[in-house]
XYZ file of C-alpha atoms in Angstrom:
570
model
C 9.076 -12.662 -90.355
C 5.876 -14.711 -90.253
C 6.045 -18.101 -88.558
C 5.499 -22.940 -84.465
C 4.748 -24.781 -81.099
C 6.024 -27.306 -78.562
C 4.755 -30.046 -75.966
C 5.530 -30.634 -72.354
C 7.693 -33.676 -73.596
C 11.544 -32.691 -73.275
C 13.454 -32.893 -76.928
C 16.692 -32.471 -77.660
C 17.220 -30.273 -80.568
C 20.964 -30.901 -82.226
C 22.708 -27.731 -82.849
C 23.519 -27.260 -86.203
C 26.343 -24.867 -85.221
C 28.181 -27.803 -85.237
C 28.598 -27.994 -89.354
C 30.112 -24.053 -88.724
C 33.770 -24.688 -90.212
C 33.615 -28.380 -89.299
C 34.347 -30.331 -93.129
C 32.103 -31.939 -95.355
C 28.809 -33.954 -94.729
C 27.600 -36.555 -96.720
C 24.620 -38.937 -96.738
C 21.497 -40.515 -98.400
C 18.243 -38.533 -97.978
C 16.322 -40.401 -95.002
C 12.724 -40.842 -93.860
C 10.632 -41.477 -90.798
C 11.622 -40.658 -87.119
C 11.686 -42.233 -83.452
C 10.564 -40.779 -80.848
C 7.375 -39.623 -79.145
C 6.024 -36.129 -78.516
C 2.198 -36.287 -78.028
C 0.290 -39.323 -76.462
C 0.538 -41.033 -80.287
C 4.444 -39.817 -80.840
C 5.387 -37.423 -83.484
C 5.056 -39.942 -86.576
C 1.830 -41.060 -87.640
C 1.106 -45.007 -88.259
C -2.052 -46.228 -89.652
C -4.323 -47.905 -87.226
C -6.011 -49.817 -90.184
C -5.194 -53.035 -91.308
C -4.680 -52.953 -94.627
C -6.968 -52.001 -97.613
C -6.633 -49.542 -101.078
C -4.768 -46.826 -101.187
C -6.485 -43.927 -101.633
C -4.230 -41.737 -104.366
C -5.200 -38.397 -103.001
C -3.797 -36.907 -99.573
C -6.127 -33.920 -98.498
C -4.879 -31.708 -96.071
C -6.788 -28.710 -94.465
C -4.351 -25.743 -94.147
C -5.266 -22.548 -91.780
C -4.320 -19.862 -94.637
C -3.708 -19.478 -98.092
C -0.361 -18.741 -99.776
C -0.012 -15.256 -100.898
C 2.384 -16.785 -103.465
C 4.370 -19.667 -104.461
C 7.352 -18.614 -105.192
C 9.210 -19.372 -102.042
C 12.020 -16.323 -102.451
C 9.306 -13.796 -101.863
C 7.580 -15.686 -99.252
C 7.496 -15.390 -95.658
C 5.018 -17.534 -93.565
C 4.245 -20.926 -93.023
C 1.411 -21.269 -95.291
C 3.156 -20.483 -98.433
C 5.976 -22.921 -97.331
C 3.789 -25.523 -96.193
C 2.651 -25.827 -99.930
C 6.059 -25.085 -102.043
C 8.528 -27.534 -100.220
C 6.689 -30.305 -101.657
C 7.717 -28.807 -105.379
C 11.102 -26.921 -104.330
C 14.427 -28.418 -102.816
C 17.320 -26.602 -102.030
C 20.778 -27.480 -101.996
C 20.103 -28.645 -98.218
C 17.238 -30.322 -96.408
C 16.050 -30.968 -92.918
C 15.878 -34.488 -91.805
C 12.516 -35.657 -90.834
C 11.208 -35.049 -87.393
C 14.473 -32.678 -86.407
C 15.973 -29.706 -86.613
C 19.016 -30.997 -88.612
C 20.225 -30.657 -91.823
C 21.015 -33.305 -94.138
C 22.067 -33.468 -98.203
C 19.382 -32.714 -100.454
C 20.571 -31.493 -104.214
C 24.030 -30.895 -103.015
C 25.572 -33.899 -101.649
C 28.491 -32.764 -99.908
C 29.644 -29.601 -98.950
C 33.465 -28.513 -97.740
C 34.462 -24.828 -96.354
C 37.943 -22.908 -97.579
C 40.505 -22.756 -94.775
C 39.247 -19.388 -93.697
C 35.418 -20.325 -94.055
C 34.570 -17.654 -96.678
C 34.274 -19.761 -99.586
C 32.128 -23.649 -99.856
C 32.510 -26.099 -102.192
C 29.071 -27.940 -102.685
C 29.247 -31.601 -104.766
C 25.945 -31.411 -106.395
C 23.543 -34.176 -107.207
C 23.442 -35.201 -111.099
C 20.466 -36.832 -112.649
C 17.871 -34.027 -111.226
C 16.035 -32.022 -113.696
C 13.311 -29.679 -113.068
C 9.428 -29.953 -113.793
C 9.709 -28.383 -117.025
C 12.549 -30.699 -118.323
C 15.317 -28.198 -117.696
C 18.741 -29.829 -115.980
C 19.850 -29.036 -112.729
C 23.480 -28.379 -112.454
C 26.271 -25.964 -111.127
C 24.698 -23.061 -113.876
C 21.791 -23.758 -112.565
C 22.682 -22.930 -108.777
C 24.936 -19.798 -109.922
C 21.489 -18.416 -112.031
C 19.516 -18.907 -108.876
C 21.605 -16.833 -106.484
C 22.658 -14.418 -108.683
C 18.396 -13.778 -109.147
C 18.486 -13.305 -105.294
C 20.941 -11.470 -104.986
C 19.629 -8.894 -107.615
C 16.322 -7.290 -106.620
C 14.851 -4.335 -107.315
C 13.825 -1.723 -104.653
C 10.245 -2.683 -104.099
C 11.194 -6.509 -103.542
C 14.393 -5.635 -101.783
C 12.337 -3.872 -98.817
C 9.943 -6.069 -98.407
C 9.116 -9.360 -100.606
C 12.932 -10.692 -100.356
C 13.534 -10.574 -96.854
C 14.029 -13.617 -96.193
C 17.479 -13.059 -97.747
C 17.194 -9.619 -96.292
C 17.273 -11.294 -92.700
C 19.552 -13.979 -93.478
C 22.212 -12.907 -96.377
C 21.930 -8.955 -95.435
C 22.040 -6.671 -98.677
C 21.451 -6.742 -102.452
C 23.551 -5.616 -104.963
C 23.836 -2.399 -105.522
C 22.320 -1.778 -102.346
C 23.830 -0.012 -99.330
C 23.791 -2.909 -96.420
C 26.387 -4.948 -96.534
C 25.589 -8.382 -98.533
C 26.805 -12.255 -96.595
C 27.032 -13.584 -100.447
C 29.655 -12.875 -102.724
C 29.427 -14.787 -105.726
C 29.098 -17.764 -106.865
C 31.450 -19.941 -109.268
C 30.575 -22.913 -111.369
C 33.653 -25.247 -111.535
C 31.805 -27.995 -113.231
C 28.538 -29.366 -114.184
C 28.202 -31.065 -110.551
C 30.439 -28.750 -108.662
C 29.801 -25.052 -107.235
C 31.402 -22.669 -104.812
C 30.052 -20.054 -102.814
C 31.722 -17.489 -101.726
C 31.230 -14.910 -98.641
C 32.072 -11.899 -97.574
C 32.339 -13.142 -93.798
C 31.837 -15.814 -91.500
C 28.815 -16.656 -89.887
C 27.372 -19.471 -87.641
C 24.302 -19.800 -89.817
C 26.626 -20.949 -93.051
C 25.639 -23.243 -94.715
C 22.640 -24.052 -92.705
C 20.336 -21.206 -93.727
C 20.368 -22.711 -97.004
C 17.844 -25.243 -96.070
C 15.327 -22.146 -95.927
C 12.506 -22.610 -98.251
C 13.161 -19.847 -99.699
C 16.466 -20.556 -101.433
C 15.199 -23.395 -102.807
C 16.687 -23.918 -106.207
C 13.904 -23.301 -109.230
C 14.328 -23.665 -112.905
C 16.402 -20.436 -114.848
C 14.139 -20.862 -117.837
C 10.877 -20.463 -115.981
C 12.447 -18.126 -114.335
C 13.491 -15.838 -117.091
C 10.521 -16.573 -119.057
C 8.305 -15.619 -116.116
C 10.104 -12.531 -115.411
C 10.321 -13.540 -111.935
C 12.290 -10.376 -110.338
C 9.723 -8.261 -111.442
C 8.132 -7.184 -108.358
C 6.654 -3.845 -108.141
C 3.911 -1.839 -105.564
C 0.290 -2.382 -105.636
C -1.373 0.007 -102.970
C -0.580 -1.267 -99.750
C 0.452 -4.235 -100.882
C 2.929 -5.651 -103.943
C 2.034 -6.886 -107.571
C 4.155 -10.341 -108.431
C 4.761 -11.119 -112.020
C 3.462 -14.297 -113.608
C 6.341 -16.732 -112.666
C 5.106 -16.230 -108.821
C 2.665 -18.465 -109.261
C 4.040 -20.666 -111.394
C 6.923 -21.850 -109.675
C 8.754 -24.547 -111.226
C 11.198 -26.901 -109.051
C 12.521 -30.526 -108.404
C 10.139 -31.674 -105.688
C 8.819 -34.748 -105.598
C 5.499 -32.712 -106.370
C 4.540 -30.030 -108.962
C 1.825 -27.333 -109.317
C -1.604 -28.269 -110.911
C -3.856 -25.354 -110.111
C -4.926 -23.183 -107.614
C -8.749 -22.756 -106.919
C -9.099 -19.508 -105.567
C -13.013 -19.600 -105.521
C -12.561 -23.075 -103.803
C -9.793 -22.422 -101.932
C -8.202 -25.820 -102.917
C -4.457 -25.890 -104.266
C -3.909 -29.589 -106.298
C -0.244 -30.829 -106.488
C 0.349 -33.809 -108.509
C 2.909 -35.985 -108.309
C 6.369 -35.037 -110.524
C 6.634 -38.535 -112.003
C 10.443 -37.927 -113.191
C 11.850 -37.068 -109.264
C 14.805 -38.385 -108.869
C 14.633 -39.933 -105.450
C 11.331 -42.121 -103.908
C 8.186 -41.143 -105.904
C 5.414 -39.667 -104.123
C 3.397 -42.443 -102.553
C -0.132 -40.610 -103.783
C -0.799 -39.594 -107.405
C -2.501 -36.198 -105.612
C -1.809 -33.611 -102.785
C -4.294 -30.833 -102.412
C -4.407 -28.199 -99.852
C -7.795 -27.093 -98.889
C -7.787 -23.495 -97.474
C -10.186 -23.602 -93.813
C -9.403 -20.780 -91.799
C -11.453 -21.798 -88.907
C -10.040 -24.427 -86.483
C -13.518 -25.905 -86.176
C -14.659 -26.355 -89.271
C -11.432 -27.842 -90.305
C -12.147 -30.509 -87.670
C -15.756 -31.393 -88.782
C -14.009 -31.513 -92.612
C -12.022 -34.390 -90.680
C -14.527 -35.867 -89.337
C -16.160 -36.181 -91.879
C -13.745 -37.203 -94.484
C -12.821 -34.572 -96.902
C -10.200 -33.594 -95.452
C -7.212 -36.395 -94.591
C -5.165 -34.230 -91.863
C -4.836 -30.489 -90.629
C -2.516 -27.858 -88.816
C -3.183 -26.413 -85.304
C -6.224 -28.713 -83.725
C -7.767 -26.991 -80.935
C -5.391 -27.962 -77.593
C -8.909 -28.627 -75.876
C -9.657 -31.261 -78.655
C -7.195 -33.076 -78.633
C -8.327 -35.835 -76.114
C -11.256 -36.115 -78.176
C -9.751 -36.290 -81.464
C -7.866 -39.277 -80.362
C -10.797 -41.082 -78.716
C -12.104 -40.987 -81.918
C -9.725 -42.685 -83.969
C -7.741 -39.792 -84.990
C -3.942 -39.280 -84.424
C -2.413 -35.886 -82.760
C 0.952 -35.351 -83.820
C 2.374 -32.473 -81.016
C 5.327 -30.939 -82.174
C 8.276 -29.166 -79.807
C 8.077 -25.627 -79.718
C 10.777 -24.567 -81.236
C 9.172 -20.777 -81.408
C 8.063 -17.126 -79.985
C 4.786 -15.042 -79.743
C 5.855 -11.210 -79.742
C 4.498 -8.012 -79.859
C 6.025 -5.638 -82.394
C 6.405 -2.345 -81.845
C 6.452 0.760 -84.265
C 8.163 4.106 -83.146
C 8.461 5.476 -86.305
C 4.486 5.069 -86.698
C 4.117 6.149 -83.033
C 6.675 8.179 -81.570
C 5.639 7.288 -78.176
C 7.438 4.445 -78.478
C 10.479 5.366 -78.479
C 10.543 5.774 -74.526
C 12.128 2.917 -72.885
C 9.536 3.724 -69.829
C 6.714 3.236 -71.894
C 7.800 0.213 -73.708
C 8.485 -1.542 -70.181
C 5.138 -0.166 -69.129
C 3.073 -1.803 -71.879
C 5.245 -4.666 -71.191
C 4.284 -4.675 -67.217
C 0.803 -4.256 -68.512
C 0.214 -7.424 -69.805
C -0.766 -10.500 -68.290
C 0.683 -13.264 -70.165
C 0.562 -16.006 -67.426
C -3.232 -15.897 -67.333
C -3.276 -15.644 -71.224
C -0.530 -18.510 -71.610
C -2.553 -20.259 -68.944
C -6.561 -19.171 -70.927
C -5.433 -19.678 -74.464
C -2.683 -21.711 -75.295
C -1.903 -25.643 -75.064
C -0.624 -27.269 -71.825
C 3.382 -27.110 -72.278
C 2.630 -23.229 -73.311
C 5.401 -20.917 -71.336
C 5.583 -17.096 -71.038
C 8.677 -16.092 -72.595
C 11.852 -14.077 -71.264
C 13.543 -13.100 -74.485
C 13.355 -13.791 -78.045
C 14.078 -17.624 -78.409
C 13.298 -20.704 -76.621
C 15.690 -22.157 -74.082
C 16.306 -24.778 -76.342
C 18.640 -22.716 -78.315
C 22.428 -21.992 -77.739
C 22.724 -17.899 -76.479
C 19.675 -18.701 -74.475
C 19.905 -16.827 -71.271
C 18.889 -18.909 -67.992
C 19.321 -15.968 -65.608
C 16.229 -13.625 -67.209
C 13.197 -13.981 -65.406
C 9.850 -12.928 -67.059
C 8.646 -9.279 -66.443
C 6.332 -9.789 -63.572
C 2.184 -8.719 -64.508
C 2.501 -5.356 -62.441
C -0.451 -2.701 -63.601
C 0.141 -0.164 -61.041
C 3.729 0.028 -62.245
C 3.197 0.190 -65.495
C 0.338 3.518 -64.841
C 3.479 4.658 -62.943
C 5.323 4.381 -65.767
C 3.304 6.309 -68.207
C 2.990 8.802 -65.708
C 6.569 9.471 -65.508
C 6.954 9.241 -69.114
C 4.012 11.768 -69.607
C 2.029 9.398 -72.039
C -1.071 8.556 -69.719
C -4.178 7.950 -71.745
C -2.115 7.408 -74.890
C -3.326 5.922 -78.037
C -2.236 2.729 -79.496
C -2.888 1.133 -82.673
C -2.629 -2.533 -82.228
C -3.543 -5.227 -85.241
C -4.102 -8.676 -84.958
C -4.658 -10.790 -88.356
C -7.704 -12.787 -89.043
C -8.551 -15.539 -91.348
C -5.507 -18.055 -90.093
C -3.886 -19.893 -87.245
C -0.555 -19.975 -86.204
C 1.139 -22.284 -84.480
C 2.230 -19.659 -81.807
C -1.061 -18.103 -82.087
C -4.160 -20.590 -82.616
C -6.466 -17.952 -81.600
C -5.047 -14.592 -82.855
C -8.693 -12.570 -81.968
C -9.105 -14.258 -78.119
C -5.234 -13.879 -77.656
C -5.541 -9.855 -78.784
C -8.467 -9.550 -76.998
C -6.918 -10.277 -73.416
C -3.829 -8.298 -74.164
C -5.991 -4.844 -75.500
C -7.874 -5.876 -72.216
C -4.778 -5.559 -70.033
C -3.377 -2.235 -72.119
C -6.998 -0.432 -71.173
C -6.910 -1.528 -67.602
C -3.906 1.024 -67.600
C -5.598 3.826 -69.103
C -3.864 3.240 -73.225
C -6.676 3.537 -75.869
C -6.160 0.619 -77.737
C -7.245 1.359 -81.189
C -7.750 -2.528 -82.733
C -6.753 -2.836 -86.285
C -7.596 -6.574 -88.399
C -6.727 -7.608 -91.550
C -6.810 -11.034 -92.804
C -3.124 -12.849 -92.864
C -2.620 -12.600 -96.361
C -4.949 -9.948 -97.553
C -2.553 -7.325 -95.981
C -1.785 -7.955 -92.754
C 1.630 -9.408 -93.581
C 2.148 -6.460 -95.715
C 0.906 -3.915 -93.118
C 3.559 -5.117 -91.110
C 6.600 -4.965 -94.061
C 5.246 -1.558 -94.782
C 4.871 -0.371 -91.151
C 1.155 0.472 -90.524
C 0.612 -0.545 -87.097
C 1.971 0.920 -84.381
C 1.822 -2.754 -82.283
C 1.074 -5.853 -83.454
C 1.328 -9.455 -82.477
C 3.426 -12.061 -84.767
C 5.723 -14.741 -84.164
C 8.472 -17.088 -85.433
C 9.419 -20.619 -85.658
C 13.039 -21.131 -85.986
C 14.468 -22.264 -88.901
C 16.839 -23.857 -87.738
C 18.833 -23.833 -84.225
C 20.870 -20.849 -83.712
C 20.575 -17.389 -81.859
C 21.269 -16.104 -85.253
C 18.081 -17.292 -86.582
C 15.816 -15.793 -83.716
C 17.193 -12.107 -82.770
C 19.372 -11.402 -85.849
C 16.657 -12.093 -87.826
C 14.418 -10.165 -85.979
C 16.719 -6.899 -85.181
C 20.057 -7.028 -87.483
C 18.482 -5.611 -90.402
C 18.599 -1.887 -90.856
C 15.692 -2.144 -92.337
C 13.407 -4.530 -89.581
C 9.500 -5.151 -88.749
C 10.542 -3.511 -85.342
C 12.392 0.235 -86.842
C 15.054 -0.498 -84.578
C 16.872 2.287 -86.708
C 14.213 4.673 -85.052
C 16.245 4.615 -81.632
C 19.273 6.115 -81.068
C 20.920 2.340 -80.199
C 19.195 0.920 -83.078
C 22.904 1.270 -85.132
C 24.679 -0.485 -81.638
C 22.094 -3.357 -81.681
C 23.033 -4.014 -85.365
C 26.296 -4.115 -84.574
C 26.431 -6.085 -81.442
C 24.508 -8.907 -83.519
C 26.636 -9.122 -86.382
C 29.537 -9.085 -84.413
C 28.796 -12.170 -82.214
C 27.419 -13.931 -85.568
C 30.969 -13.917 -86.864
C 32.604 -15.600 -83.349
C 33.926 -18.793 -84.719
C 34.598 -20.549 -81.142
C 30.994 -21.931 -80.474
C 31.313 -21.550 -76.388
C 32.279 -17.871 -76.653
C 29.371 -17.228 -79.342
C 27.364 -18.318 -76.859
C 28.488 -16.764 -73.992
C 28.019 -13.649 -76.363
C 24.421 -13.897 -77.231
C 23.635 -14.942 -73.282
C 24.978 -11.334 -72.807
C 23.301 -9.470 -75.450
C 19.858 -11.372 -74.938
C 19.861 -9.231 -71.497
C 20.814 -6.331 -73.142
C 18.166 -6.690 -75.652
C 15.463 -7.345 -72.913
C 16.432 -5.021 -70.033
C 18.137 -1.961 -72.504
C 16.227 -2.139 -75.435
C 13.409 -3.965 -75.265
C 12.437 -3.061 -79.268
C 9.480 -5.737 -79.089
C 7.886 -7.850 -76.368
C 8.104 -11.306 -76.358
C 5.389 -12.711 -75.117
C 5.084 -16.938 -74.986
C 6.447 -20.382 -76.328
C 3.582 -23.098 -77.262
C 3.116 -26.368 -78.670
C 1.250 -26.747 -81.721
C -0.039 -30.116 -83.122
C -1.337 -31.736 -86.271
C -3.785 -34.164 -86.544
C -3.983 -37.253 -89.134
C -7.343 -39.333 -89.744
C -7.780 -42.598 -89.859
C -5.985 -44.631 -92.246
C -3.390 -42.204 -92.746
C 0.006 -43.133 -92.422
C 3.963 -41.491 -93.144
C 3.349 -38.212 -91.802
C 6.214 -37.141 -89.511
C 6.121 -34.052 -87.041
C 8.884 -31.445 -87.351
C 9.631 -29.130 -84.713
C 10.161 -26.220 -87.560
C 6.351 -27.185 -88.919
C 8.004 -28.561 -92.345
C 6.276 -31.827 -92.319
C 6.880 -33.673 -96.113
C 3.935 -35.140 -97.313
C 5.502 -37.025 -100.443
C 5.917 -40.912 -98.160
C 2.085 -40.293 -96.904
C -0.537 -43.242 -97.427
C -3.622 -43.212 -97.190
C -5.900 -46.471 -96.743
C -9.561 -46.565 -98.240
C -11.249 -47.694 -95.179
């Protein structure tokens, strides 16, 4: 679970709850949005007036993608780059949180919700030529659904978090099957019903890709490298029915070039290029843009902001619509599994002076494990008040004074909950050895195994974070604790079973006030009785576009589309 950021500018988020049980939807894919959410709005409009085109949109990302196949990917890099050359049979409309028809064009739910009928979109084929039709969608989740062990407990989890089990596995699988009933017509069917049907299936990751590629790629065949995981071929490779498609990835450059898929079957991509030029540091990512090789980038500096825009430049601020935590590990450290010392480590730390030191005006410190933009939010939790004494106390009575904790950090990215991942775990290890813990740091860059330090449970604490995917409770603690098989080893605690129930039972309430009341109860359970992680701030993150650039449109869930983007040759 590896993802964004918000400004102090109220925005209503639509639930999509609402599609539940309710019918069909139907409508043509749509562009551009109103609305403001920095000092420039949250759509960017060239300032030029008129001039070429330039046919190349350069845009300076914070990390690089570990792969590109977007099933076994996890973080906001690697999506950043495959949604412009992967759809799914749902979208998000520009600058919201809401779905909208993208290769299916209508969907309708059974009587008793477990089974959806999708109306596909005909004409599409994929980059290599292949048709997309109903086959094509069975092929796809039938390859998700069947995983071997290494990619089942840790590449696919995505689908882990979201559809539950694999087959043949022991958990308890959301899909069922899947039936072709014509060329353009498909049905779904699930084993129960959930709020997040069908909108998790404008994930990234269950975008639909081509079955040849797919079979000629070996795609499944994942298998363990070390600490990390070997991919086969296909992973980087991916082939889709974006309106871009993979050219080549640079590594000694750190530059990924997409060019544009000249057969898409909606608007063609306004420039002939898109390349993605890897710049882990914030600042040097802003001289690239000031100096011109680079169009646009992810996460400016909140304290450059001002001066970003004095100079021409346009700063996109997005709502946050996400959570800093720290995980915790008591299967790697036993220690942890006292409910005294997780509330002491939790007293420990002083997030309003770190919300207030390192993050963006608009930055909040967090009471559970969503923003309170998000139905089950729970109004009455107050944040656990900075209290050192208390938390010594605490150790004390739990007999762990002086104990020793491993805590990682990653290096070599930004995230939009975390611009500053060193500074932020610097003040936090700070606080933790102002009451007496031996903090033990731990770095490893982003995607040279910190992501997979955390699937395979290395750390003892570490900080990550999540922007939603979409607005439900669902999304934010289910993904984080439902599994039995989660970043935080709930299973490790004796209520780690209970807490997996309690979730997937208020999932499957159908009436949307009582689901709510439901998850308003178990969000104080989960922070006064549990407490498996500690959640630790909301921010907003920004982009910022150059001059001349126009089309780019914020999204609160980071998934900006780059395919309408202009660029003007000053």
């Amino acid at each position: 679970m590896k993802l964004s950021r918000k400004t102090a500018t109220p925005v209503v988020l639509a639930s999509v709850v609402a599609l539940g049980l309710a019918g069909c939807a139907k409508s043509d894919r749509e562009t551009g949005s109103t609305g403001t959410s920095g000092s420039t709005g949250s759509s960017a409009t060239s300032g030029g007036g008129g001039g070429a085109a330039n046919d190349t949109f350069t845009f300076g990302a914070a990390g690089a993608p570990e792969v590109f196949d977007p099933f076994y990917a996890s973080d906001g890099e690697t999506f950043r780059v495959t949604r412009q050359m992967m759809q799914g049979l749902l979208g998000i409309k520009d600058g919201t949180a809401d779905p909208e028809p993208e290769l299916a064009e209508s969907w309708e739910p059974s009587a008793d919700g477990l089974s959806w009928t999708f109306k596909l979109r005909q004409g599409v084929k994929f980059t290599d030529g292949e048709t997309f039709n109903a086959e094509a969608v069975c092929y796809n989740f039938e390859r998700m659904f069947t995983q071997n062990e290494v990619a089942a407990a840790g590449p696919a989890e995505y689908w882990a978090y979201t559809m539950g089990g694999f087959k043949g596995g022991k958990d308890d699988s959301l899909y069922k099957s899947c039936e072709v009933k014509d060329d353009a017509t498909v049905v779904l069917n699930l084993t129960r019903v959930t709020s997040d049907f069908p909108v998790l299936l404008t994930l990234d990751s269950f975008s639909m890709q081509s079955p040849k590629a797919l079979k000629d790629g070996d795609a499944n065949n994942v298998a363990k490298e070390g600490e990390g995981f070997k991919y086969p071929a296909y992973a980087m490779a991916p082939v889709g029915t974006g309106p871009y498609k993979l050219d080549k990835y640079d590594q000694a450059n750190k530059t990924i070039t997409l060019v544009r898929n000249d057969d898409y079957w909606g608007d063609k991509a306004k420039t002939a290029k898109l390349i993605f030029k890897i710049i882990p540091d914030e600042s040097t990512r802003r001289q690239e843009l000031e100096a011109g090789s680079i169009n646009a980038y992810d996460l400016p500096n909140p304290v450059d902001w001002k001066a970003l825009e004095d100079g021409g430049n346009q700063v996109l601020v997005r709502p946050a619509f996400n959570i800093l935590y720290m995980g915790l590990n008591p299967d790697k450290n036993p220690k942890l599994k006292d409910l005294r010392v997780r509330k002491a480590i939790y007293m420990a730390l002083n997030r309003e002076q770190m919300v207030q030191s390192q993050l963006p005006e608009g930055a909040t410190v967090a009471t559970q494990f969503m923003p309170d933009t998000v139905a089950g939010y729970n109004k009455d939790l107050q944040p656990v008040k900075y209290d050192p004494e208390g938390a010594k106390a605490l150790l004390k009575e739990a007999g762990a004074e002086g104990m020793t904790l491993q805590f990682a950090y990653p290096s070599e990215v930004s995230r939009p909950y975390m611009p500053d991942p060193q500074k932020i775990h610097e003040a936090l290890a700070a606080n933790l050895a102002d009451i007496g813990i031996k903090v033990e740091a731990v770095t490893k860059p982003w995607n040279g195994g910190y992501l997979d330090g955390v699937d395979n449970g290395q750390f003892d604490a570490w900080l990550l974070g999540w922007t939603g995917d979409y607005n439900s409770a669902n999304n934010f603690i289910g993904t984080f604790f439902s599994s039995d098989t989660n970043d935080f080893h709930t299973y490790a605690n004796d209520w780690g079973k209970t807490l997996t129930s309690e979730l997937r039972k208020a999932d499957g309430v159908v009436d949307e006030a009582e689901r709510t009341t439901t998850y308003e109860a178990l969000n104080k359970k989960i922070m006064e009785e549990y407490l498996p992680g500690l959640p630790i701030s909301h921010s907003p993150p920004a982009l910022v576009v150059g001059k001349g650039v126009s089309g780019v449109t914020a999204s609160p869930l980071t998934a900006e589309m780059f395919d309408q983007v202009v660029v003007t040759k000053s």
